Coordinates of C-alpha atoms and ligand atoms in Angstrom, one line a residue:
X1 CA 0.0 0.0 0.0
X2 CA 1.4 3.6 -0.9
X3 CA 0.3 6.2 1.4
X4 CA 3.0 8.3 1.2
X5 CA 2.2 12.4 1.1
X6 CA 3.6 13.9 -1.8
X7 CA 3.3 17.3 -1.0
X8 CA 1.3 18.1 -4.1
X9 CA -1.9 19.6 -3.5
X10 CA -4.8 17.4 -3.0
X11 CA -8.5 17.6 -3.0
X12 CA -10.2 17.2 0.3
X13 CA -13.3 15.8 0.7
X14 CA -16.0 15.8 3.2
X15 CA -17.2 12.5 4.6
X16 CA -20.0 12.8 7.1
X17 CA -20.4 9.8 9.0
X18 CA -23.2 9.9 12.1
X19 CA -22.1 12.6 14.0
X20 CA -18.5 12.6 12.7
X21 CA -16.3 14.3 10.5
X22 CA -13.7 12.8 8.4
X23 CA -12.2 15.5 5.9
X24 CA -10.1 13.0 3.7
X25 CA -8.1 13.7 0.6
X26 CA -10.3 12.3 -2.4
X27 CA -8.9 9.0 -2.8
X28 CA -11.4 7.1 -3.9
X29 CA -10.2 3.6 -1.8
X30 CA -13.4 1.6 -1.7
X31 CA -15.3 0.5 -4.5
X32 CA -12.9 -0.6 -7.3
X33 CA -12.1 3.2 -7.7
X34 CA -8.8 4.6 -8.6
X35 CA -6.5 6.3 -6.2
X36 CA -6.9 10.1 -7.1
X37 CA -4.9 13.1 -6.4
X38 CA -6.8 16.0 -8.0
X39 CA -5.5 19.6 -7.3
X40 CA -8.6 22.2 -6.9
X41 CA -6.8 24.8 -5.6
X42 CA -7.1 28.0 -6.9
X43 CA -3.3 28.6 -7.0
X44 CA -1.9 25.6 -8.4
X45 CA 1.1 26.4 -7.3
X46 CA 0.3 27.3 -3.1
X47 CA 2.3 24.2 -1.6
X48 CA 0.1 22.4 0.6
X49 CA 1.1 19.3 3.4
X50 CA -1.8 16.6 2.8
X51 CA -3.5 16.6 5.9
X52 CA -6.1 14.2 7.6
X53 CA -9.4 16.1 9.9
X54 CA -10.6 14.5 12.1
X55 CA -13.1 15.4 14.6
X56 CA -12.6 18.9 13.9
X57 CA -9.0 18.7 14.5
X58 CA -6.1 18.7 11.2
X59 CA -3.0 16.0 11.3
X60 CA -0.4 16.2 8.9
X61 CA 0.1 13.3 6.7
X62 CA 3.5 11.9 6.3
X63 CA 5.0 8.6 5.1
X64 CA 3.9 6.6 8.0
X65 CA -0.1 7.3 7.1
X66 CA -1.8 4.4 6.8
X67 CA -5.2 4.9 8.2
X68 CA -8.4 4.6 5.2
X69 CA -11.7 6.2 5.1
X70 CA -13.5 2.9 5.8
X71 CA -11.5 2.2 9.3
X72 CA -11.7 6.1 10.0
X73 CA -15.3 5.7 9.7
X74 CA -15.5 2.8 12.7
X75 CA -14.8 5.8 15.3
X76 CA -18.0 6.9 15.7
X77 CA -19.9 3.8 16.7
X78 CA -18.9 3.5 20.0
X79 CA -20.4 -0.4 20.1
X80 CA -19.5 -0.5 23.9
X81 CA -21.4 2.5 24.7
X82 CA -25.0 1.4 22.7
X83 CA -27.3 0.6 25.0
X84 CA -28.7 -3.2 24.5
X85 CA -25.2 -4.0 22.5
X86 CA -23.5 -7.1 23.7
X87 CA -20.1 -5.4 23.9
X88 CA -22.2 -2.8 25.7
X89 CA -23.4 -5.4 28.1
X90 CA -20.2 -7.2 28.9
X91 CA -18.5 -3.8 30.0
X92 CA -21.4 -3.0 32.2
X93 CA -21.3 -6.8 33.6
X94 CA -17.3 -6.4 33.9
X95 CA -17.9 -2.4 35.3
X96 CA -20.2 -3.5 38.1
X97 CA -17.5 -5.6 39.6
X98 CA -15.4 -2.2 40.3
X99 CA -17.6 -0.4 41.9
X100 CA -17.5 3.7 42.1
X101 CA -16.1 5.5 44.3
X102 CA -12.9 3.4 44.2
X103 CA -13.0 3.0 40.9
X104 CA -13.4 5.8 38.4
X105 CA -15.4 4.6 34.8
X106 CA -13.6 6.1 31.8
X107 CA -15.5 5.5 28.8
X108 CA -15.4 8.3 26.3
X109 CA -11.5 8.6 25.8
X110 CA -10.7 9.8 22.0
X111 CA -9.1 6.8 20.0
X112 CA -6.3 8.8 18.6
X113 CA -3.2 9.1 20.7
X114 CA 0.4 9.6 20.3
X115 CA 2.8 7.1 19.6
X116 CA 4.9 8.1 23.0
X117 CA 1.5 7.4 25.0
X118 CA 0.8 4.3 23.1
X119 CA 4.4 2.6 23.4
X120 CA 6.6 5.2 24.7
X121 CA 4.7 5.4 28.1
X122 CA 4.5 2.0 28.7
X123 CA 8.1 0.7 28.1
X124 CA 7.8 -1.0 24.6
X125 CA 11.0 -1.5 23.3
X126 CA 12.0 0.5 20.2
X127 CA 11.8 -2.6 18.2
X128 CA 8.3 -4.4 19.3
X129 CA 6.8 -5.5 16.3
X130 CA 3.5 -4.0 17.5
X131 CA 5.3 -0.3 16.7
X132 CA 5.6 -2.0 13.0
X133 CA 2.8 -0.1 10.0
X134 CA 1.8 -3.8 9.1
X135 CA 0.5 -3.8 13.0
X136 CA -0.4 -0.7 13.6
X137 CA -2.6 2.3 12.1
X138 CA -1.1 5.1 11.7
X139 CA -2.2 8.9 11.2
X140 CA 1.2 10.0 10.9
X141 CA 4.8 9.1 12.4
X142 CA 3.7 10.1 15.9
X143 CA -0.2 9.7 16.1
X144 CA -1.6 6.2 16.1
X145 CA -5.2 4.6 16.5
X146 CA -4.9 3.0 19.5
X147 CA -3.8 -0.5 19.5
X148 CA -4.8 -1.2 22.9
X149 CA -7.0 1.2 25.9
X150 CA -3.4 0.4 28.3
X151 CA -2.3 3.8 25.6
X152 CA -4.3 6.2 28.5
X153 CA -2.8 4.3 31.5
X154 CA 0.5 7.0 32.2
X155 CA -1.8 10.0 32.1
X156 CA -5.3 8.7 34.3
X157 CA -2.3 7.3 36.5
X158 CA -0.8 11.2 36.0
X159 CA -4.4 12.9 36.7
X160 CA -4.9 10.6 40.2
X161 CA -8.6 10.8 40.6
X162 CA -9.3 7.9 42.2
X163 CA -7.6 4.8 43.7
X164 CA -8.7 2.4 40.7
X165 CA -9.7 3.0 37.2
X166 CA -11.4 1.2 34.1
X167 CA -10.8 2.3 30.7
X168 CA -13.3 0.8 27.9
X169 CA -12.9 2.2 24.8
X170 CA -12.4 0.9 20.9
X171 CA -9.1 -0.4 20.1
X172 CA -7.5 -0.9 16.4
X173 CA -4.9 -3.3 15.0
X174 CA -4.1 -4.8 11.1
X175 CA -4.9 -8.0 11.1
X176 CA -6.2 -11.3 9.6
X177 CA -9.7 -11.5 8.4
X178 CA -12.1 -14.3 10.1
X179 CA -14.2 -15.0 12.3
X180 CA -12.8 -13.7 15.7
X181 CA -10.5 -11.0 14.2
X182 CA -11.5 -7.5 13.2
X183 CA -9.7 -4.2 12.7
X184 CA -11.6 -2.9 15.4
X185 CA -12.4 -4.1 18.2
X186 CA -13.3 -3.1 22.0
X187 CA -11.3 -3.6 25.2
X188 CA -11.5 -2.8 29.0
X189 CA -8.4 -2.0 31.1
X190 CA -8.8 -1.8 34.8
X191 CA -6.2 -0.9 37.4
X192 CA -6.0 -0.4 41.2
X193 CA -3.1 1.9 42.8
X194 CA -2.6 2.0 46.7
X195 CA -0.4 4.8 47.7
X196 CA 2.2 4.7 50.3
X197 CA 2.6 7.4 51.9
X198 CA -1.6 7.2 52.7
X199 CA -2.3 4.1 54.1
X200 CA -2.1 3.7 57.8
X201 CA 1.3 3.5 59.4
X202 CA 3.4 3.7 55.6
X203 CA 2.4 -0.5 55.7
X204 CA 1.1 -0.6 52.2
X205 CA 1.1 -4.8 52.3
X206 CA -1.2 -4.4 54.8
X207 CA -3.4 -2.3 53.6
X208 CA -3.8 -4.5 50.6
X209 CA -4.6 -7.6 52.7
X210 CA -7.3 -5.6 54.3
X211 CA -9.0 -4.5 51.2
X212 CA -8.3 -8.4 49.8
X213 CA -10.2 -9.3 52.7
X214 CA -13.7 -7.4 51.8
X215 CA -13.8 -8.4 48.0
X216 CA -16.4 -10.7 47.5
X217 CA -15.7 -14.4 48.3
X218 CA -16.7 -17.1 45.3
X219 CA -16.6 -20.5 44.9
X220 CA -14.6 -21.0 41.8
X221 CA -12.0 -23.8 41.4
X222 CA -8.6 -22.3 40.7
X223 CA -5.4 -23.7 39.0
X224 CA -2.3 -21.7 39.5
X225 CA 0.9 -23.6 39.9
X226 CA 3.8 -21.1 39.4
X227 CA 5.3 -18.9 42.2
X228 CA 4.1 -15.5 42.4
X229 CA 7.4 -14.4 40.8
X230 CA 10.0 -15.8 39.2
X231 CA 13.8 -14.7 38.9
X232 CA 13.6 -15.8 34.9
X233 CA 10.5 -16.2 33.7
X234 CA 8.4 -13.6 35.6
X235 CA 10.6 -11.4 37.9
X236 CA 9.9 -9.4 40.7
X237 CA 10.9 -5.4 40.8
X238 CA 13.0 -6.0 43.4
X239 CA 14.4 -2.2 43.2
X240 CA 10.6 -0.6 43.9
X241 CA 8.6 -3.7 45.4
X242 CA 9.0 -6.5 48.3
X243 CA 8.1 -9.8 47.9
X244 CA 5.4 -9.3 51.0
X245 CA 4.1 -6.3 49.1
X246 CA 3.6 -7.9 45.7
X247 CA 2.0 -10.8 47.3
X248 CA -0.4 -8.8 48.1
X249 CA -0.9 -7.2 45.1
X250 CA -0.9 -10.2 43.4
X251 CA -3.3 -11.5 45.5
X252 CA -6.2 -8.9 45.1
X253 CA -5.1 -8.9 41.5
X254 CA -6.6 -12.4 41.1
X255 CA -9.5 -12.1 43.3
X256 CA -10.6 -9.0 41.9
X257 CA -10.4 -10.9 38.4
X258 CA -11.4 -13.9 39.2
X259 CA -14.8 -12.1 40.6
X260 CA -15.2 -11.0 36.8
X261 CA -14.6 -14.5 35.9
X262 CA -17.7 -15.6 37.8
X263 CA -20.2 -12.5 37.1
X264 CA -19.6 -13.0 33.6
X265 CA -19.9 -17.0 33.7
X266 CA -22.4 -17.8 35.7
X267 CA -24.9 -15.5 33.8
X268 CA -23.4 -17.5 30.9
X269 CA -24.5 -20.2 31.7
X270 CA -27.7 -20.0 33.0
X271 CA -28.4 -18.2 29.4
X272 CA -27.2 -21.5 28.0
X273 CA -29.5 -23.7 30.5
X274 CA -32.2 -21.5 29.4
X275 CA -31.8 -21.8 25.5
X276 CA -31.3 -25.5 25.7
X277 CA -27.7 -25.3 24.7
X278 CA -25.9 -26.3 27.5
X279 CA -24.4 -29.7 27.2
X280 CA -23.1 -31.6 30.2
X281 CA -19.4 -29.3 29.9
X282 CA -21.5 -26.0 30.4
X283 CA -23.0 -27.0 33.2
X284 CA -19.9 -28.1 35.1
X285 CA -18.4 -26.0 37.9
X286 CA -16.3 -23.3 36.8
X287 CA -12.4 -23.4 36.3
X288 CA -10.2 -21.1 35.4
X289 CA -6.6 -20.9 35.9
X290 CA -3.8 -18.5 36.1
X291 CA -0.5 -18.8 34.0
X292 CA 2.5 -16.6 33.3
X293 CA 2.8 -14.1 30.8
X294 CA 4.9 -11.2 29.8
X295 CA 3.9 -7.3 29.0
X296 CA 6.1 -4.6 28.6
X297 CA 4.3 -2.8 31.4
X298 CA 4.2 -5.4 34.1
X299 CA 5.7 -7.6 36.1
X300 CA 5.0 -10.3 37.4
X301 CA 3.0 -11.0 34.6
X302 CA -0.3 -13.6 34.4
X303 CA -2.9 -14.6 32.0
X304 CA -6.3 -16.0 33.2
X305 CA -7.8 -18.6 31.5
X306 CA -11.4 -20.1 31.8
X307 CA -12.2 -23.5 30.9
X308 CA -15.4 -23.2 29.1
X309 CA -17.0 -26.0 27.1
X310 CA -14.2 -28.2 27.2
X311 CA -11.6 -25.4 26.2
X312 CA -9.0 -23.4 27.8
X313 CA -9.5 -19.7 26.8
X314 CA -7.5 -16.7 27.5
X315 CA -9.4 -14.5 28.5
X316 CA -7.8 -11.4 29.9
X317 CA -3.5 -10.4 30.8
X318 CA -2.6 -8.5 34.2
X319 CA -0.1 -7.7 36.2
X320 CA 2.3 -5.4 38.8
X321 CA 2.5 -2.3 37.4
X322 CA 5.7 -1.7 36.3
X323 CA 6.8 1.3 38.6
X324 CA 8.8 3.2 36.0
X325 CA 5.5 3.9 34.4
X326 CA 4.2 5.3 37.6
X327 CA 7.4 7.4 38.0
X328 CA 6.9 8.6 35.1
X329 CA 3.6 9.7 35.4
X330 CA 4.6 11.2 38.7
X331 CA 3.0 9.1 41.1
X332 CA 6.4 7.2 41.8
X333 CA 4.6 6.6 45.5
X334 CA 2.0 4.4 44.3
X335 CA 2.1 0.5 43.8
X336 CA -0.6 -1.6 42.5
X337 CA -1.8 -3.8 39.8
X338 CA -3.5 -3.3 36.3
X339 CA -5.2 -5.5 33.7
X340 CA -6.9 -5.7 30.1
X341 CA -9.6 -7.7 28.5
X342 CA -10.9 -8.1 25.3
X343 CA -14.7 -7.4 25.4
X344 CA -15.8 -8.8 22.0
X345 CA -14.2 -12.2 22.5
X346 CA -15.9 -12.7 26.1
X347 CA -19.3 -11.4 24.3
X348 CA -18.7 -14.1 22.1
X349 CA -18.6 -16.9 24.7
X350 CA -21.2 -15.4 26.8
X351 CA -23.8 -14.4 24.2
X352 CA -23.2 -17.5 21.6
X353 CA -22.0 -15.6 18.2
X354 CA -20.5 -17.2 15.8
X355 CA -18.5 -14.6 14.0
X356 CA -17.0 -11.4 15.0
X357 CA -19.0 -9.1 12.4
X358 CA -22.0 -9.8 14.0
X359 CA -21.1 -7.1 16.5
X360 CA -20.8 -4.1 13.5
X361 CA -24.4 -5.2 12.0
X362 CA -27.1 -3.1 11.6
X363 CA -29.9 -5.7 11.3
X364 CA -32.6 -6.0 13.7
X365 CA -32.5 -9.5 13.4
X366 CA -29.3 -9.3 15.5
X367 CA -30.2 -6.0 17.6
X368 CA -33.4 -6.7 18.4
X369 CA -32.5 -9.8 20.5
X370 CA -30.3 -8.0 23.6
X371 CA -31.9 -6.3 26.1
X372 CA -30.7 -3.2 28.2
X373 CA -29.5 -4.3 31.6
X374 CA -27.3 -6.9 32.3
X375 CA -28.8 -9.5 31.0
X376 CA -27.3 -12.6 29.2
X377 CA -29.1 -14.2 26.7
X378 CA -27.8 -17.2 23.6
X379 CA -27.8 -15.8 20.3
X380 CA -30.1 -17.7 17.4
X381 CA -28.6 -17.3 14.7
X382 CA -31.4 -16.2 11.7
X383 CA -30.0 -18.1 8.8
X384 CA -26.3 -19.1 7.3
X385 CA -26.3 -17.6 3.9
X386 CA -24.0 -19.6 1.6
X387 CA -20.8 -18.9 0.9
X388 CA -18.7 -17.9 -2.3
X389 CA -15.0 -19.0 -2.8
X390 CA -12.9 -17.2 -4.8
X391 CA -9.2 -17.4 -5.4
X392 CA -6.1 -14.6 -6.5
X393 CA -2.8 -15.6 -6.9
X394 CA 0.0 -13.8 -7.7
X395 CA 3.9 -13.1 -7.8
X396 CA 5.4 -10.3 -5.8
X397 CA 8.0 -8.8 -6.9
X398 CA 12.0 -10.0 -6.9
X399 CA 14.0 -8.1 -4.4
X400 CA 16.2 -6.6 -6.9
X401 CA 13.3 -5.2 -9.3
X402 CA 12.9 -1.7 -9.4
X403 CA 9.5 -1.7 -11.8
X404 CA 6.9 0.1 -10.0
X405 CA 8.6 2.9 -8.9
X406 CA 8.8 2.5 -5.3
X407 CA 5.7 0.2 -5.0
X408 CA 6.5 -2.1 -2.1
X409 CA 5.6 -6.3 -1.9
X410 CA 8.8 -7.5 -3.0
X411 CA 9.6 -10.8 -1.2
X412 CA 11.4 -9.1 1.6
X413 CA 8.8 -6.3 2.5
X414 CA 5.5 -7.9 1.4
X415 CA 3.2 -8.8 4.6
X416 CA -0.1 -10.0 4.4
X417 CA -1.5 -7.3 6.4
X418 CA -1.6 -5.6 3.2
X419 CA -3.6 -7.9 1.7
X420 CA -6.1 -8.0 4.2
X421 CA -6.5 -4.4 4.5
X422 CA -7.2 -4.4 0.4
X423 CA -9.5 -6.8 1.1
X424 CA -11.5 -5.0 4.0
X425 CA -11.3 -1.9 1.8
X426 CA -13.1 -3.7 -1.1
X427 CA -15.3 -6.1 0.6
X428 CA -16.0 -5.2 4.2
X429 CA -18.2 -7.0 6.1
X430 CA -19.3 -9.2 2.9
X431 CA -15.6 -10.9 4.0
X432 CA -15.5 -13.8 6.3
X433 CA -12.3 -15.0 6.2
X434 CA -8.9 -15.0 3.9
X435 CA -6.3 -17.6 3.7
X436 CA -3.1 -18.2 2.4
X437 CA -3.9 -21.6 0.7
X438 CA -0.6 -22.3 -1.4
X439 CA 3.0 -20.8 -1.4
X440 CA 6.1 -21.8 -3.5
X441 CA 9.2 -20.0 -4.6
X442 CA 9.9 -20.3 -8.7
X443 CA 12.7 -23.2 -8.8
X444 CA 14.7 -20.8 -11.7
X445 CA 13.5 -17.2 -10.7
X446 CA 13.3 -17.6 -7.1
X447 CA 10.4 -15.4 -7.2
X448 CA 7.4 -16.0 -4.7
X449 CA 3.7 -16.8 -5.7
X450 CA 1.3 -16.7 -3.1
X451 CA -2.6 -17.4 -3.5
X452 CA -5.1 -16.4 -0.9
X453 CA -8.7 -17.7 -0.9
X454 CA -11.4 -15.2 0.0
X455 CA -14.6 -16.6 1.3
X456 CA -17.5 -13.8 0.2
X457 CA -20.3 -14.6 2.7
X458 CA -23.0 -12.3 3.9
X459 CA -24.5 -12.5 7.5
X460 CA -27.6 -10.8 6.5
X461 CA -28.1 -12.1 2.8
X462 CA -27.5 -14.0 -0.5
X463 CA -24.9 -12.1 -2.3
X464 CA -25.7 -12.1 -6.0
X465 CA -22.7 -14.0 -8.1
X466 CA -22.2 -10.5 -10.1
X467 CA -21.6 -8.6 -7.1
X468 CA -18.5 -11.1 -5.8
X469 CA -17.2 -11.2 -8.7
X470 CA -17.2 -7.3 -9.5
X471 CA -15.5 -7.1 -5.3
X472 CA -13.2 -10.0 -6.3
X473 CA -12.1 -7.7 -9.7
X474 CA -11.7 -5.0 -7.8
X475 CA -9.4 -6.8 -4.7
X476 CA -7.2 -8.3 -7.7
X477 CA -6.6 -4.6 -9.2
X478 CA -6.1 -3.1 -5.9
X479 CA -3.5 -5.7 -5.3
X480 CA -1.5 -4.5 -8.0
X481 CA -2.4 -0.7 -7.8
X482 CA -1.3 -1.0 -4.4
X483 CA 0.8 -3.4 -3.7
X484 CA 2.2 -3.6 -6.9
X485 CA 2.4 -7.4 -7.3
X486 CA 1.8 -9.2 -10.6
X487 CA -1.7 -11.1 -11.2
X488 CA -1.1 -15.0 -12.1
Ligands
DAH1 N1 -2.8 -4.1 26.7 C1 -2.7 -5.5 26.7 C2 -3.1 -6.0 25.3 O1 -3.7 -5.3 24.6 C3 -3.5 -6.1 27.7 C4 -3.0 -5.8 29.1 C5 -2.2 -6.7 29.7 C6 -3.4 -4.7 29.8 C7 -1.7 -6.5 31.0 C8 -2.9 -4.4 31.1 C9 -2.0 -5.4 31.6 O2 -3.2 -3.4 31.8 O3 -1.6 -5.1 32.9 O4 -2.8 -7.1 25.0

């Protein structure tokens, strides 16, 4: 994909999308249309930097842009804030367990941040592949859609309004196209700080075993086999923390989350005893277990995993705070623990639905069956339209080739995030999955083929054979308009 500003004067268009502005230059992305640059200025020869508006506010373009009308237009929807919206419904099922005042609800934080609050802050390493523009959407060098809602953690940690926090918000990453993956999706962060220089006597351990002590006792059956830290694999910060203190932590850490764990499930599954659906595995007593993990921002680091239907899911990653983000956020006197969840892939489990774009549709059929509240109840599914296979193959270009002037997808830079953004671009929702079904290097010419299979499939209708194959036209020519690779 070439995004690249050219410094030429472009058009800019206005796209009005419920309640949102999005000026973009007129490239005409979606649709099978060509990429324009079209210079209406009145002096055709007044430089001007190609800039993006958003929400009434201007952001240069540069060569890192990678950001398209069609994911612009996802910020407005808000899914987790729509009333009677299963997203909307697992945050408020998740929310209630961190009850106000010790907690502070943040639900309205704007999804575009800098690249210092999204990695910077948190201690990602210069090289993390999540900083990489196959990963990552970028407005320019240093603005980013959020990847993830821990990008607001160093500055509600800065503002210290309350003890505790959660964050739910819309979250955005390049990725594969199927059923559980979508370029946007919806997550909740949560942390808890105790400070020391306010708890009684300066004995912050203590403090934390006393509010242990009042979180709400369950009944849930709990594998976790490691040592609460571990010199290699998941070390303590033995220059800010003692053991005692992140015991403690670690402690309320996993009974706070492990509370979630059975709000969320047992609603579950009485909403699977009630639609029938509940085999003998549903209606089992709830495990879940905790294993270690690694973030850049904690440590010790766990996952939580629930065993639900038979399976072992991962449900949500936590940890110790890593101090240096609280020093640098100037509350270097505070300890405590923080963690994230994905809120689509929970709905999913609790609420029975099959396929991640479910969430994004506009049909009652699929509205019309949630209720406000906190309610769980199955999903039916109202029919499985058939699906529509197609094929593209193609060979990118040899490393040493300079036709296409400057077009990237040679072997070494080609990644198949491109591919799937094309594809979103063209086919959005009428998408459900894409995958690399073959892959061979030419014996004599050592250039790479690759083909990718695109299943066309609607959740709400038939799609008419003309209408794949006019979206299947337009993914191959955006492929080579884009990426320039070269159609088999
Ligand atoms: N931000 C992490 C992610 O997107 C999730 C996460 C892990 C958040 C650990 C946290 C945490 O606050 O402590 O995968």
């Amino acid at each position: 994909m070439k995004l690249a500003a050219t410094g030429r004067a472009v058009r800019f268009a206005w796209i009005k999308r419920s309640g949102i502005d999005l000026r973009c230059k007129t490239r005409n992305w979606i649709g099978g249309g060509q990429y324009q640059r079209r210079n209406q200025s009145t002096n055709q020869h007044a430089p001007r930097i190609p800039a993006l508006e958003i929400d009434g506010k201007s952001y240069t373009e540069d060569g890192w842009t990678n950001v398209s009308p069609s994911i612009l237009s996802y910020l407005p929807r808000k899914l987790h804030l729509q009333p009677s919206h299963p997203v909307s419904i697992t945050r408020q099922v998740i929310e209630s367990n961190f009850p106000s005042p010790t907690y502070t609800h943040y639900n309205d934080l704007h999804p575009i941040v800098t690249v210092a609050e999204n990695f910077d802050s948190l201690g990602f390493p210069k090289d993390h592949p999540g900083r990489s523009r196959t990963d990552t959407y970028y407005i320019n060098r240093d603005t980013v859609l959020r990847t993830h809602t821990s990008a607001h953690e160093a500055q509600i940690f800065r503002d210290n309004k309350s003890e505790g926090y959660t964050i739910s918000a819309d979250v955005y990453r390049r990725d594969a196209i199927d059923r559980s993956h979508y370029p946007v999706f919806h997550q909740m962060e949560g942390a808890r700080m105790w400070d020391r220089r306010k708890v009684p006597g300066g004995d912050v351990a203590r403090a934390i075993w006393t509010d242990f002590e009042r979180l709400p006792k369950h009944g849930l059956s709990i594998e976790d086999a490691n040592p609460t830290t571990h010199p290699e694999r998941n070390p303590l910060q033995a220059e800010h923390h003692s053991p005692g203190e992140v015991e403690a932590i670690a402690a309320h850490l996993k009974k706070s989350l492990e509370g979630v764990v059975v709000g969320l499930f047992s609603r579950a599954q009485k909403a699977a005893v009630a639609a029938g659906h509940a085999d003998a595995a549903a209606l089992e007593p709830l495990k879940v277990r905790w294993i270690e993990a690694y973030f850049p921002f904690t440590s010790p680091s766990w996952e939580l995993e629930v065993l639900w239907q038979g399976d072992w899911l991962e449900l949500l990653g936590c940890g110790v705070t890593k101090q240096d983000v609280l020093i640098n956020a100037g509350v270097p006197d505070q300890i405590g623990w923080a963690f994230g969840v994905g809120l689509e892939r929970v709905a999913m489990l609790l609420f029975s639905i099959p396929d991640i774009r479910l969430f994004w549709s506009k049909d009652p059929r699929f509205l019309d069956q949630f209720s406000v509240g906190e309610n769980i109840n199955a999903f039916v599914p109202f029919s499985k339209y058939p699906e529509c296979y197609k094929d593209v193959s193609f060979w990118l270009r040899s490393s040493s080739s300079s036709a296409g002037g400057g077009m990237r997808s040679n072997a070494q830079d080609f990644h198949e995030n491109d591919v799937m953004e094309i594809v979103r671009d063209v086919g959005s929702d009428l998408v459900e999955d894409v995958r690399l079904v073959d892959d061979f290097v030419h014996p004599v010419s050592r250039r790479k083929s690759l083909c990718y299979r695109i299943n066309y499939r609607s959740l709400e209708r038939t799609l008419r054979n003309e209408e794949v194959n006019q979206m299947h036209e337009s993914v191959r020519k955006h492929l080579v308009e884009r990426l320039g690779v070269e159609l088999r």
